[in-house]
Amino acid sequence: MKTALLVCDHVLPDFARNHGTYPKMFAELLPDLELVPHFACDGDLPDPEDYHSFVCTGSRYSVYDEKPWITDLLIFARQLGNLQKKFVGICFGHQVIGAALGGRVEKSPHGWQIGVHGFEVTSKPHWMSPAVSNYNVLMLCQDQIIQQPPGAEILSQSPTCPVGALQVGDHYLGIQGHPEFTKA
């Protein structure tokens, strides 16, 4: 399946040297997908008709930052739903889903979420196989979806993260954590 990787930040050189770039991390996480990187943070958004699905990465930026590329990305994410394309958002990408579809994203009242965090699965959609009751994921964020967008189903949460994962219809899936990161 041909998938556009919407890269929303450049990994700092010291970290990239030791841990890889976002395209490398996601290629290792999703080896069965043909991922084609597009650096959304540099204004490179692909033609939606060229791809079956889209994965949106994390970023040091906030979805509410007044940057043209973020505004363009939010509009693009909304358009993908109208085109019935699949969109998976990771951390910043998860927040893109929230903001683009009418939710609210803010700095967490709990401050930075760093390290391994546990989440309770609150809804088990049909595609969750095997179905689990909880999971751990690496976190590195200070922003969160505080109010889910209309029609969203919260899939997981924790005491310090009310929307750990969400799904909107059959086209949007967001995960607040960083499954592409390693502990190192």
PDB file of C-alpha atoms in Angstrom:
ATOM      1  CA  MET A   1       0.000   0.000   0.000  1.00  0.00           C
ATOM      2  CA  LYS A   2       1.489   3.349  -1.055  1.00  0.00           C
ATOM      3  CA  THR A   3       1.444   5.683   1.952  1.00  0.00           C
ATOM      4  CA  ALA A   4       2.524   9.309   2.246  1.00  0.00           C
ATOM      5  CA  LEU A   5       4.558  10.038   5.362  1.00  0.00           C
ATOM      6  CA  LEU A   6       3.773  13.634   6.289  1.00  0.00           C
ATOM      7  CA  VAL A   7       6.967  14.648   8.096  1.00  0.00           C
ATOM      8  CA  CYS A   8       6.292  17.580  10.419  1.00  0.00           C
ATOM      9  CA  ASP A   9       9.784  18.279  11.748  1.00  0.00           C
ATOM     10  CA  HIS A  10      13.456  17.681  11.074  1.00  0.00           C
ATOM     11  CA  VAL A  11      15.131  15.521  13.703  1.00  0.00           C
ATOM     12  CA  LEU A  12      18.056  17.437  15.192  1.00  0.00           C
ATOM     13  CA  PRO A  13      21.390  16.254  13.711  1.00  0.00           C
ATOM     14  CA  ASP A  14      22.750  14.728  16.942  1.00  0.00           C
ATOM     15  CA  PHE A  15      19.565  12.715  17.439  1.00  0.00           C
ATOM     16  CA  ALA A  16      19.309  11.776  13.762  1.00  0.00           C
ATOM     17  CA  ARG A  17      22.882  10.473  13.805  1.00  0.00           C
ATOM     18  CA  ASN A  18      22.115   8.207  16.774  1.00  0.00           C
ATOM     19  CA  HIS A  19      18.448   7.342  16.233  1.00  0.00           C
ATOM     20  CA  GLY A  20      17.550   8.148  12.628  1.00  0.00           C
ATOM     21  CA  THR A  21      15.227  10.543  10.888  1.00  0.00           C
ATOM     22  CA  TYR A  22      11.436  10.343  10.976  1.00  0.00           C
ATOM     23  CA  PRO A  23      11.373   8.513   7.617  1.00  0.00           C
ATOM     24  CA  LYS A  24      13.821   5.911   8.989  1.00  0.00           C
ATOM     25  CA  MET A  25      11.948   5.485  12.301  1.00  0.00           C
ATOM     26  CA  PHE A  26       8.596   5.039  10.566  1.00  0.00           C
ATOM     27  CA  ALA A  27      10.037   2.671   7.945  1.00  0.00           C
ATOM     28  CA  GLU A  28      11.220   0.465  10.822  1.00  0.00           C
ATOM     29  CA  LEU A  29       7.868   0.735  12.620  1.00  0.00           C
ATOM     30  CA  LEU A  30       5.800   0.028   9.483  1.00  0.00           C
ATOM     31  CA  PRO A  31       7.988  -2.214   7.286  1.00  0.00           C
ATOM     32  CA  ASP A  32       5.056  -3.529   5.223  1.00  0.00           C
ATOM     33  CA  LEU A  33       4.093  -0.092   3.919  1.00  0.00           C
ATOM     34  CA  GLU A  34       5.643   1.707   0.996  1.00  0.00           C
ATOM     35  CA  LEU A  35       6.241   5.023   2.799  1.00  0.00           C
ATOM     36  CA  VAL A  36       7.017   8.064   0.672  1.00  0.00           C
ATOM     37  CA  PRO A  37       8.202  11.019   2.782  1.00  0.00           C
ATOM     38  CA  HIS A  38       6.781  14.484   2.192  1.00  0.00           C
ATOM     39  CA  PHE A  39       8.171  17.200   4.465  1.00  0.00           C
ATOM     40  CA  ALA A  40       4.959  19.012   5.375  1.00  0.00           C
ATOM     41  CA  CYS A  41       7.041  21.278   7.641  1.00  0.00           C
ATOM     42  CA  ASP A  42       8.763  22.549   4.481  1.00  0.00           C
ATOM     43  CA  GLY A  43       5.489  23.051   2.623  1.00  0.00           C
ATOM     44  CA  ASP A  44       5.571  19.727   0.714  1.00  0.00           C
ATOM     45  CA  LEU A  45       2.067  18.257   0.738  1.00  0.00           C
ATOM     46  CA  PRO A  46       1.402  15.491  -1.799  1.00  0.00           C
ATOM     47  CA  ASP A  47      -1.425  15.095  -4.260  1.00  0.00           C
ATOM     48  CA  PRO A  48      -3.993  13.053  -2.272  1.00  0.00           C
ATOM     49  CA  GLU A  49      -4.869  11.039  -5.364  1.00  0.00           C
ATOM     50  CA  ASP A  50      -1.352   9.571  -5.457  1.00  0.00           C
ATOM     51  CA  TYR A  51      -1.746   7.714  -2.124  1.00  0.00           C
ATOM     52  CA  HIS A  52      -4.039   5.250  -0.392  1.00  0.00           C
ATOM     53  CA  SER A  53      -3.205   6.467   3.106  1.00  0.00           C
ATOM     54  CA  PHE A  54      -1.291   9.067   5.095  1.00  0.00           C
ATOM     55  CA  VAL A  55       0.773   8.956   8.289  1.00  0.00           C
ATOM     56  CA  CYS A  56       1.484  12.250  10.042  1.00  0.00           C
ATOM     57  CA  THR A  57       4.512  12.453  12.368  1.00  0.00           C
ATOM     58  CA  GLY A  58       5.293  14.269  15.576  1.00  0.00           C
ATOM     59  CA  SER A  59       6.788  17.734  15.738  1.00  0.00           C
ATOM     60  CA  ARG A  60       8.354  20.207  18.139  1.00  0.00           C
ATOM     61  CA  TYR A  61       5.656  22.649  17.003  1.00  0.00           C
ATOM     62  CA  SER A  62       2.075  23.007  18.246  1.00  0.00           C
ATOM     63  CA  VAL A  63      -0.957  22.734  15.980  1.00  0.00           C
ATOM     64  CA  TYR A  64      -2.038  26.168  17.202  1.00  0.00           C
ATOM     65  CA  ASP A  65       1.264  27.815  16.174  1.00  0.00           C
ATOM     66  CA  GLU A  66       0.626  30.423  13.506  1.00  0.00           C
ATOM     67  CA  LYS A  67       2.771  28.938  10.757  1.00  0.00           C
ATOM     68  CA  PRO A  68       1.552  28.703   7.157  1.00  0.00           C
ATOM     69  CA  TRP A  69       2.578  25.059   6.799  1.00  0.00           C
ATOM     70  CA  ILE A  70       0.502  24.091   9.871  1.00  0.00           C
ATOM     71  CA  THR A  71      -2.560  25.927   8.530  1.00  0.00           C
ATOM     72  CA  ASP A  72      -2.096  24.152   5.184  1.00  0.00           C
ATOM     73  CA  LEU A  73      -1.702  20.781   6.931  1.00  0.00           C
ATOM     74  CA  LEU A  74      -4.926  21.243   8.915  1.00  0.00           C
ATOM     75  CA  ILE A  75      -6.829  22.054   5.720  1.00  0.00           C
ATOM     76  CA  PHE A  76      -5.203  19.069   3.966  1.00  0.00           C
ATOM     77  CA  ALA A  77      -6.172  16.701   6.815  1.00  0.00           C
ATOM     78  CA  ARG A  78      -9.820  17.804   6.570  1.00  0.00           C
ATOM     79  CA  GLN A  79      -9.773  17.292   2.778  1.00  0.00           C
ATOM     80  CA  LEU A  80      -8.494  13.730   3.179  1.00  0.00           C
ATOM     81  CA  GLY A  81     -11.625  12.783   5.089  1.00  0.00           C
ATOM     82  CA  ASN A  82     -13.795  14.192   2.317  1.00  0.00           C
ATOM     83  CA  LEU A  83     -11.822  12.037  -0.121  1.00  0.00           C
ATOM     84  CA  GLN A  84     -12.239   8.999   2.176  1.00  0.00           C
ATOM     85  CA  LYS A  85      -8.495   8.556   2.561  1.00  0.00           C
ATOM     86  CA  LYS A  86      -6.997   6.943   5.676  1.00  0.00           C
ATOM     87  CA  PHE A  87      -5.061   9.286   7.993  1.00  0.00           C
ATOM     88  CA  VAL A  88      -3.027   8.097  10.991  1.00  0.00           C
ATOM     89  CA  GLY A  89      -1.627  10.777  13.275  1.00  0.00           C
ATOM     90  CA  ILE A  90       1.179  10.248  15.768  1.00  0.00           C
ATOM     91  CA  CYS A  91       1.567  12.806  18.611  1.00  0.00           C
ATOM     92  CA  PHE A  92       1.495  16.108  16.665  1.00  0.00           C
ATOM     93  CA  GLY A  93      -0.347  14.209  13.901  1.00  0.00           C
ATOM     94  CA  HIS A  94      -2.901  13.011  16.489  1.00  0.00           C
ATOM     95  CA  GLN A  95      -3.370  16.640  17.514  1.00  0.00           C
ATOM     96  CA  VAL A  96      -3.745  17.605  13.831  1.00  0.00           C
ATOM     97  CA  ILE A  97      -6.774  15.297  13.710  1.00  0.00           C
ATOM     98  CA  GLY A  98      -8.212  16.919  16.826  1.00  0.00           C
ATOM     99  CA  ALA A  99      -7.682  20.499  15.639  1.00  0.00           C
ATOM    100  CA  ALA A 100      -8.615  19.919  11.985  1.00  0.00           C
ATOM    101  CA  LEU A 101     -11.905  18.218  12.813  1.00  0.00           C
ATOM    102  CA  GLY A 102     -13.153  20.684  15.431  1.00  0.00           C
ATOM    103  CA  GLY A 103     -11.606  19.559  18.702  1.00  0.00           C
ATOM    104  CA  ARG A 104      -9.384  21.609  20.988  1.00  0.00           C
ATOM    105  CA  VAL A 105      -5.637  21.168  21.559  1.00  0.00           C
ATOM    106  CA  GLU A 106      -3.811  22.867  24.454  1.00  0.00           C
ATOM    107  CA  LYS A 107      -0.781  22.491  26.645  1.00  0.00           C
ATOM    108  CA  SER A 108      -1.487  19.736  29.153  1.00  0.00           C
ATOM    109  CA  PRO A 109      -2.319  20.909  32.682  1.00  0.00           C
ATOM    110  CA  HIS A 110      -0.016  18.059  33.782  1.00  0.00           C
ATOM    111  CA  GLY A 111       2.997  19.527  31.970  1.00  0.00           C
ATOM    112  CA  TRP A 112       5.376  17.530  29.819  1.00  0.00           C
ATOM    113  CA  GLN A 113       4.619  13.826  29.373  1.00  0.00           C
ATOM    114  CA  ILE A 114       8.013  12.124  28.997  1.00  0.00           C
ATOM    115  CA  GLY A 115       9.020   8.456  29.107  1.00  0.00           C
ATOM    116  CA  VAL A 116       6.906   5.309  29.151  1.00  0.00           C
ATOM    117  CA  HIS A 117       3.248   5.906  30.023  1.00  0.00           C
ATOM    118  CA  GLY A 118       0.468   3.394  30.559  1.00  0.00           C
ATOM    119  CA  PHE A 119      -2.946   3.754  28.926  1.00  0.00           C
ATOM    120  CA  GLU A 120      -6.262   2.051  29.604  1.00  0.00           C
ATOM    121  CA  VAL A 121      -8.107   0.941  26.473  1.00  0.00           C
ATOM    122  CA  THR A 122     -11.633   2.355  26.800  1.00  0.00           C
ATOM    123  CA  SER A 123     -13.038   1.141  23.479  1.00  0.00           C
ATOM    124  CA  LYS A 124     -12.042  -1.880  21.425  1.00  0.00           C
ATOM    125  CA  PRO A 125     -12.839  -1.363  17.744  1.00  0.00           C
ATOM    126  CA  HIS A 126     -13.256  -4.387  15.471  1.00  0.00           C
ATOM    127  CA  TRP A 127      -9.782  -3.941  13.923  1.00  0.00           C
ATOM    128  CA  MET A 128      -7.969  -4.155  17.285  1.00  0.00           C
ATOM    129  CA  SER A 129      -6.467  -7.616  17.094  1.00  0.00           C
ATOM    130  CA  PRO A 130      -5.623  -8.858  19.519  1.00  0.00           C
ATOM    131  CA  ALA A 131      -7.873  -6.740  21.726  1.00  0.00           C
ATOM    132  CA  VAL A 132      -5.988  -5.486  24.770  1.00  0.00           C
ATOM    133  CA  SER A 133      -7.065  -3.781  27.993  1.00  0.00           C
ATOM    134  CA  ASN A 134      -4.031  -1.550  28.342  1.00  0.00           C
ATOM    135  CA  TYR A 135      -0.726  -0.664  26.706  1.00  0.00           C
ATOM    136  CA  ASN A 136       2.471   1.272  27.324  1.00  0.00           C
ATOM    137  CA  VAL A 137       3.888   3.797  24.882  1.00  0.00           C
ATOM    138  CA  LEU A 138       6.744   6.288  24.897  1.00  0.00           C
ATOM    139  CA  MET A 139       5.650   9.893  25.281  1.00  0.00           C
ATOM    140  CA  LEU A 140       7.370  13.206  24.572  1.00  0.00           C
ATOM    141  CA  CYS A 141       4.747  15.941  24.459  1.00  0.00           C
ATOM    142  CA  GLN A 142       3.293  18.889  26.261  1.00  0.00           C
ATOM    143  CA  ASP A 143       0.232  19.428  24.048  1.00  0.00           C
ATOM    144  CA  GLN A 144      -2.831  17.214  24.088  1.00  0.00           C
ATOM    145  CA  ILE A 145      -6.327  17.012  22.694  1.00  0.00           C
ATOM    146  CA  ILE A 146      -8.342  18.495  25.554  1.00  0.00           C
ATOM    147  CA  GLN A 147     -11.703  18.333  23.754  1.00  0.00           C
ATOM    148  CA  GLN A 148     -12.281  15.613  21.185  1.00  0.00           C
ATOM    149  CA  PRO A 149     -13.681  16.547  17.777  1.00  0.00           C
ATOM    150  CA  PRO A 150     -17.359  15.797  17.049  1.00  0.00           C
ATOM    151  CA  GLY A 151     -17.922  12.151  16.174  1.00  0.00           C
ATOM    152  CA  ALA A 152     -14.622  10.980  17.668  1.00  0.00           C
ATOM    153  CA  GLU A 153     -14.429   7.811  19.705  1.00  0.00           C
ATOM    154  CA  ILE A 154     -11.818   7.822  22.471  1.00  0.00           C
ATOM    155  CA  LEU A 155      -9.947   4.509  22.333  1.00  0.00           C
ATOM    156  CA  SER A 156      -7.614   4.991  25.295  1.00  0.00           C
ATOM    157  CA  GLN A 157      -6.802   7.361  28.131  1.00  0.00           C
ATOM    158  CA  SER A 158      -4.689   7.784  31.225  1.00  0.00           C
ATOM    159  CA  PRO A 159      -4.993   9.947  34.344  1.00  0.00           C
ATOM    160  CA  THR A 160      -2.736  12.566  32.716  1.00  0.00           C
ATOM    161  CA  CYS A 161      -3.880  12.174  29.100  1.00  0.00           C
ATOM    162  CA  PRO A 162      -7.659  12.142  28.504  1.00  0.00           C
ATOM    163  CA  VAL A 163      -7.347  11.281  24.784  1.00  0.00           C
ATOM    164  CA  GLY A 164      -4.529   8.761  24.399  1.00  0.00           C
ATOM    165  CA  ALA A 165      -5.907   7.444  21.129  1.00  0.00           C
ATOM    166  CA  LEU A 166      -8.987   8.241  19.099  1.00  0.00           C
ATOM    167  CA  GLN A 167     -10.782   7.237  15.954  1.00  0.00           C
ATOM    168  CA  VAL A 168     -13.054   9.401  13.831  1.00  0.00           C
ATOM    169  CA  GLY A 169     -15.194   7.363  11.471  1.00  0.00           C
ATOM    170  CA  ASP A 170     -13.301   4.885   9.339  1.00  0.00           C
ATOM    171  CA  HIS A 171     -10.699   7.373   8.121  1.00  0.00           C
ATOM    172  CA  TYR A 172      -8.871   8.931  11.084  1.00  0.00           C
ATOM    173  CA  LEU A 173      -6.827   7.258  13.801  1.00  0.00           C
ATOM    174  CA  GLY A 174      -4.722   9.244  16.255  1.00  0.00           C
ATOM    175  CA  ILE A 175      -2.207   8.111  18.882  1.00  0.00           C
ATOM    176  CA  GLN A 176      -0.788  10.611  21.375  1.00  0.00           C
ATOM    177  CA  GLY A 177       2.342   8.553  22.092  1.00  0.00           C
ATOM    178  CA  HIS A 178       5.370   7.783  19.940  1.00  0.00           C
ATOM    179  CA  PRO A 179       5.369   4.116  18.857  1.00  0.00           C
ATOM    180  CA  GLU A 180       8.194   4.961  16.390  1.00  0.00           C
ATOM    181  CA  PHE A 181      10.600   5.885  19.223  1.00  0.00           C
ATOM    182  CA  THR A 182      12.904   3.419  20.952  1.00  0.00           C
ATOM    183  CA  LYS A 183      13.769   3.735  24.651  1.00  0.00           C
ATOM    184  CA  ALA A 184      17.199   5.020  23.656  1.00  0.00           C
TER     185      ALA A 184
END
